[in-house]
Coordinates of C-alpha atoms in Angstrom, one line a residue:
Chain A
E29 CA 52.0 254.8 116.0
I30 CA 53.2 251.2 115.8
V31 CA 50.8 248.8 117.4
L32 CA 52.2 245.6 118.9
T33 CA 49.8 242.7 119.2
Q34 CA 50.7 239.8 121.4
S35 CA 49.2 236.3 121.4
P36 CA 47.9 234.7 123.4
D37 CA 46.6 237.0 126.0
F38 CA 46.7 234.2 128.6
Q39 CA 48.3 230.8 128.8
S40 CA 48.1 228.1 131.5
V41 CA 51.1 225.8 131.3
T42 CA 52.5 222.9 133.2
P43 CA 56.1 222.9 134.5
E44 CA 58.7 221.8 132.0
E45 CA 56.4 222.6 129.1
K46 CA 57.6 224.9 126.3
V47 CA 56.0 228.3 126.0
T48 CA 55.8 230.4 122.9
I49 CA 54.6 234.0 122.9
T50 CA 54.3 236.0 119.7
C51 CA 54.4 239.7 119.1
R52 CA 53.3 241.2 115.8
A53 CA 54.1 244.8 114.8
S54 CA 51.9 246.9 112.6
Q55 CA 55.0 248.1 110.7
N56 CA 58.5 246.9 110.0
I57 CA 60.5 247.6 113.2
G58 CA 63.7 245.7 112.2
S59 CA 65.1 244.1 115.3
N60 CA 64.1 246.9 117.6
L61 CA 61.9 244.6 119.8
H62 CA 62.5 243.8 123.4
W63 CA 60.9 241.4 125.8
Y64 CA 60.1 241.9 129.5
Q65 CA 58.8 239.8 132.4
Q66 CA 56.8 241.4 135.1
K67 CA 55.7 239.8 138.3
P68 CA 53.0 241.3 140.6
D69 CA 54.2 244.4 142.4
Q70 CA 57.6 244.4 140.6
S71 CA 59.0 246.5 137.8
P72 CA 59.5 245.0 134.4
K73 CA 62.6 242.9 134.0
I74 CA 64.3 242.7 130.6
L75 CA 64.7 239.2 129.2
I76 CA 65.7 239.8 125.6
K77 CA 66.8 242.9 123.8
Y78 CA 66.9 243.7 120.1
A79 CA 64.8 240.6 119.2
S80 CA 67.4 237.9 120.0
Q81 CA 70.1 239.4 122.2
S82 CA 70.4 237.6 125.5
I83 CA 70.8 239.5 128.8
L84 CA 73.5 238.7 131.4
G85 CA 71.9 236.9 134.3
V86 CA 68.7 235.8 132.5
P87 CA 68.3 232.0 132.4
S88 CA 69.2 230.4 129.1
R89 CA 65.7 228.9 128.8
F90 CA 64.5 232.3 127.6
S91 CA 65.2 233.1 123.9
G92 CA 63.9 235.4 121.3
S93 CA 63.7 235.4 117.5
G94 CA 62.2 237.3 114.6
S95 CA 62.7 240.5 112.7
G96 CA 60.5 242.9 110.7
T97 CA 57.0 242.5 112.0
D98 CA 56.9 239.0 113.6
F99 CA 58.7 238.1 116.8
T100 CA 58.7 235.2 119.2
L101 CA 59.7 234.7 122.9
T102 CA 60.3 231.1 123.8
I103 CA 60.6 229.7 127.3
N104 CA 62.0 226.2 127.2
S105 CA 61.1 224.0 130.1
L106 CA 59.0 226.4 132.0
E107 CA 59.6 226.7 135.8
A108 CA 57.2 227.7 138.5
E109 CA 59.1 231.0 139.0
D110 CA 58.2 231.9 135.4
A111 CA 54.6 232.7 136.3
A112 CA 54.3 236.3 135.2
T113 CA 53.1 238.7 132.6
Y114 CA 55.3 239.1 129.5
Y115 CA 55.4 242.3 127.4
C116 CA 57.0 243.1 124.1
H117 CA 58.2 246.7 123.4
Q118 CA 59.4 248.4 120.3
S119 CA 62.0 251.2 120.2
S120 CA 62.1 251.6 116.4
S121 CA 60.1 254.8 116.1
S122 CA 58.5 257.3 118.4
P123 CA 56.2 256.8 120.1
W124 CA 57.7 253.7 121.5
T125 CA 55.0 251.2 122.3
F126 CA 54.3 248.1 124.3
G127 CA 52.2 245.0 123.6
Q128 CA 49.1 244.4 125.7
G129 CA 50.8 241.6 127.7
T130 CA 50.6 237.9 127.9
K131 CA 49.9 236.3 131.3
V132 CA 51.5 233.0 131.9
E133 CA 50.0 230.9 134.7
I134 CA 51.4 227.6 136.1
K135 CA 49.0 224.7 136.2
Chain B
Q24 CA 76.4 248.8 139.7
L25 CA 73.8 251.0 137.9
Q26 CA 70.7 251.7 140.0
L27 CA 67.8 253.9 139.3
Q28 CA 65.4 255.2 142.1
E29 CA 62.3 257.2 141.5
S30 CA 61.0 259.7 144.1
G31 CA 58.3 262.2 144.4
P32 CA 54.8 262.9 145.9
G33 CA 52.5 259.9 146.1
L34 CA 49.4 262.1 145.9
V35 CA 48.8 264.9 143.5
K36 CA 45.6 267.0 143.2
P37 CA 43.7 267.2 139.9
S38 CA 44.9 270.0 137.6
E39 CA 48.2 270.3 139.4
T40 CA 51.7 269.2 138.1
L41 CA 53.1 265.8 138.8
S42 CA 56.9 266.0 139.4
L43 CA 59.1 263.0 139.8
T44 CA 62.9 262.5 139.9
C45 CA 65.0 259.5 139.0
A46 CA 68.3 259.4 140.9
V47 CA 71.0 257.5 139.0
S48 CA 73.9 255.8 140.7
G49 CA 76.8 253.9 139.3
V50 CA 77.1 255.8 136.0
S51 CA 77.1 259.5 134.9
I52 CA 73.9 260.4 133.0
T53 CA 76.1 262.3 130.5
S54 CA 78.4 259.4 129.8
G55 CA 78.1 257.2 126.7
T56 CA 75.3 256.9 124.2
Y57 CA 72.6 256.4 126.8
Y58 CA 69.0 257.5 126.9
W59 CA 66.8 258.0 130.0
G60 CA 63.1 257.5 129.9
W61 CA 59.8 257.2 131.7
S62 CA 57.0 254.8 131.4
R63 CA 53.9 254.3 133.5
Q64 CA 51.4 251.6 134.4
P65 CA 47.8 252.3 135.6
P66 CA 46.6 249.9 138.3
G67 CA 45.8 246.5 136.8
K68 CA 46.7 247.7 133.3
G69 CA 49.5 247.5 130.8
L70 CA 52.6 249.7 130.2
E71 CA 52.5 253.1 128.5
W72 CA 55.6 254.8 127.2
I73 CA 55.9 258.5 128.3
G74 CA 59.1 259.7 126.7
V75 CA 62.8 259.7 126.6
I76 CA 65.8 262.1 126.8
Y77 CA 69.1 261.4 125.3
Y78 CA 72.5 262.3 126.9
S79 CA 72.6 265.2 124.4
G80 CA 69.4 266.6 125.7
T81 CA 67.2 265.6 122.8
T82 CA 63.7 264.5 123.8
H83 CA 60.9 262.4 122.3
Y84 CA 57.5 262.3 123.9
N85 CA 54.4 260.2 123.5
P86 CA 52.1 262.4 121.3
S87 CA 49.2 261.5 123.6
L88 CA 51.0 263.3 126.5
E89 CA 53.3 265.7 124.6
S90 CA 51.4 268.9 125.4
R91 CA 51.7 268.2 129.2
V92 CA 55.0 266.4 129.6
T93 CA 58.6 267.6 130.1
I94 CA 61.6 265.4 130.7
S95 CA 64.9 267.0 131.7
L96 CA 68.4 266.1 132.9
D97 CA 70.0 267.5 136.1
T98 CA 73.7 266.8 135.6
S99 CA 74.7 268.4 138.8
K100 CA 72.7 265.8 140.8
N101 CA 73.1 263.0 138.3
Q102 CA 69.4 262.6 138.0
F103 CA 66.6 263.2 135.5
S104 CA 63.0 264.3 136.0
L105 CA 59.5 264.1 134.7
K106 CA 56.9 266.8 134.9
L107 CA 53.3 266.2 133.9
S108 CA 50.9 269.1 134.1
S109 CA 47.2 269.4 134.4
V110 CA 46.8 265.9 135.8
T111 CA 43.5 264.0 136.1
A112 CA 42.5 260.7 137.7
A113 CA 43.6 259.0 134.4
D114 CA 47.2 259.9 135.3
T115 CA 47.1 257.7 138.4
A116 CA 49.7 255.0 137.8
V117 CA 53.0 253.5 138.9
Y118 CA 55.7 255.6 137.2
Y119 CA 59.0 253.9 136.1
C120 CA 62.3 255.4 135.1
A121 CA 64.7 253.5 132.9
R122 CA 68.1 253.6 131.1
N123 CA 68.0 252.5 127.6
V124 CA 65.7 249.4 127.5
E125 CA 67.6 247.3 130.0
I126 CA 67.6 249.0 133.4
W127 CA 64.4 250.0 135.2
G128 CA 63.8 251.5 138.6
Q129 CA 61.4 250.0 141.1
G130 CA 58.6 252.4 140.3
T131 CA 56.7 254.9 142.3
M132 CA 52.9 255.0 142.7
V133 CA 51.3 258.3 142.1
T134 CA 47.6 258.9 142.8
V135 CA 45.7 261.8 141.5
S136 CA 42.9 262.8 143.8
S137 CA 41.6 265.7 145.7

């Protein structure tokens, strides 16, 4: 099973600050890595698919990079509405797995 | 516009079978190279992948659940389903259906309790 390890687990950030969340895979997963945002009592919402592909309707301040085992989600100029938990998810090999989540709080 | 909606009992007794359905609107479940899957999230915890079924009918399951889980397509109703047998309190969670990695349903809470 491929283990995804996110860092940090928690981040407290001021508005307009840049946020970087990393996801490290225990094996090479190519670009089969996706990023989600989840707010309380809501379903996960996809932000980035296949490491760096943008999603229609997602603000351009969200971007993804990486391949192989190391991936990054970047939020440029954080807004108050970005307070949420962020998850990475790999679909390279079964069982697909999720990272443990990174909670982003607005100061 | 594609929409997914989960439905099923919100309360299941221990040792019984949990059965959920995901109704798909806006696209045929047999069209294109789509796959349809289930994940779950225990209260206050992270996400766990349950399994996926491809439009061809091929399935892949999480080994931790494989002995108890079945995912199937119902093309006549344009929906797919999840069955999880011999449930325990550890199966209490919000269950989500999804298409590929992009489109998720709103989720449905299932509690396992007598």
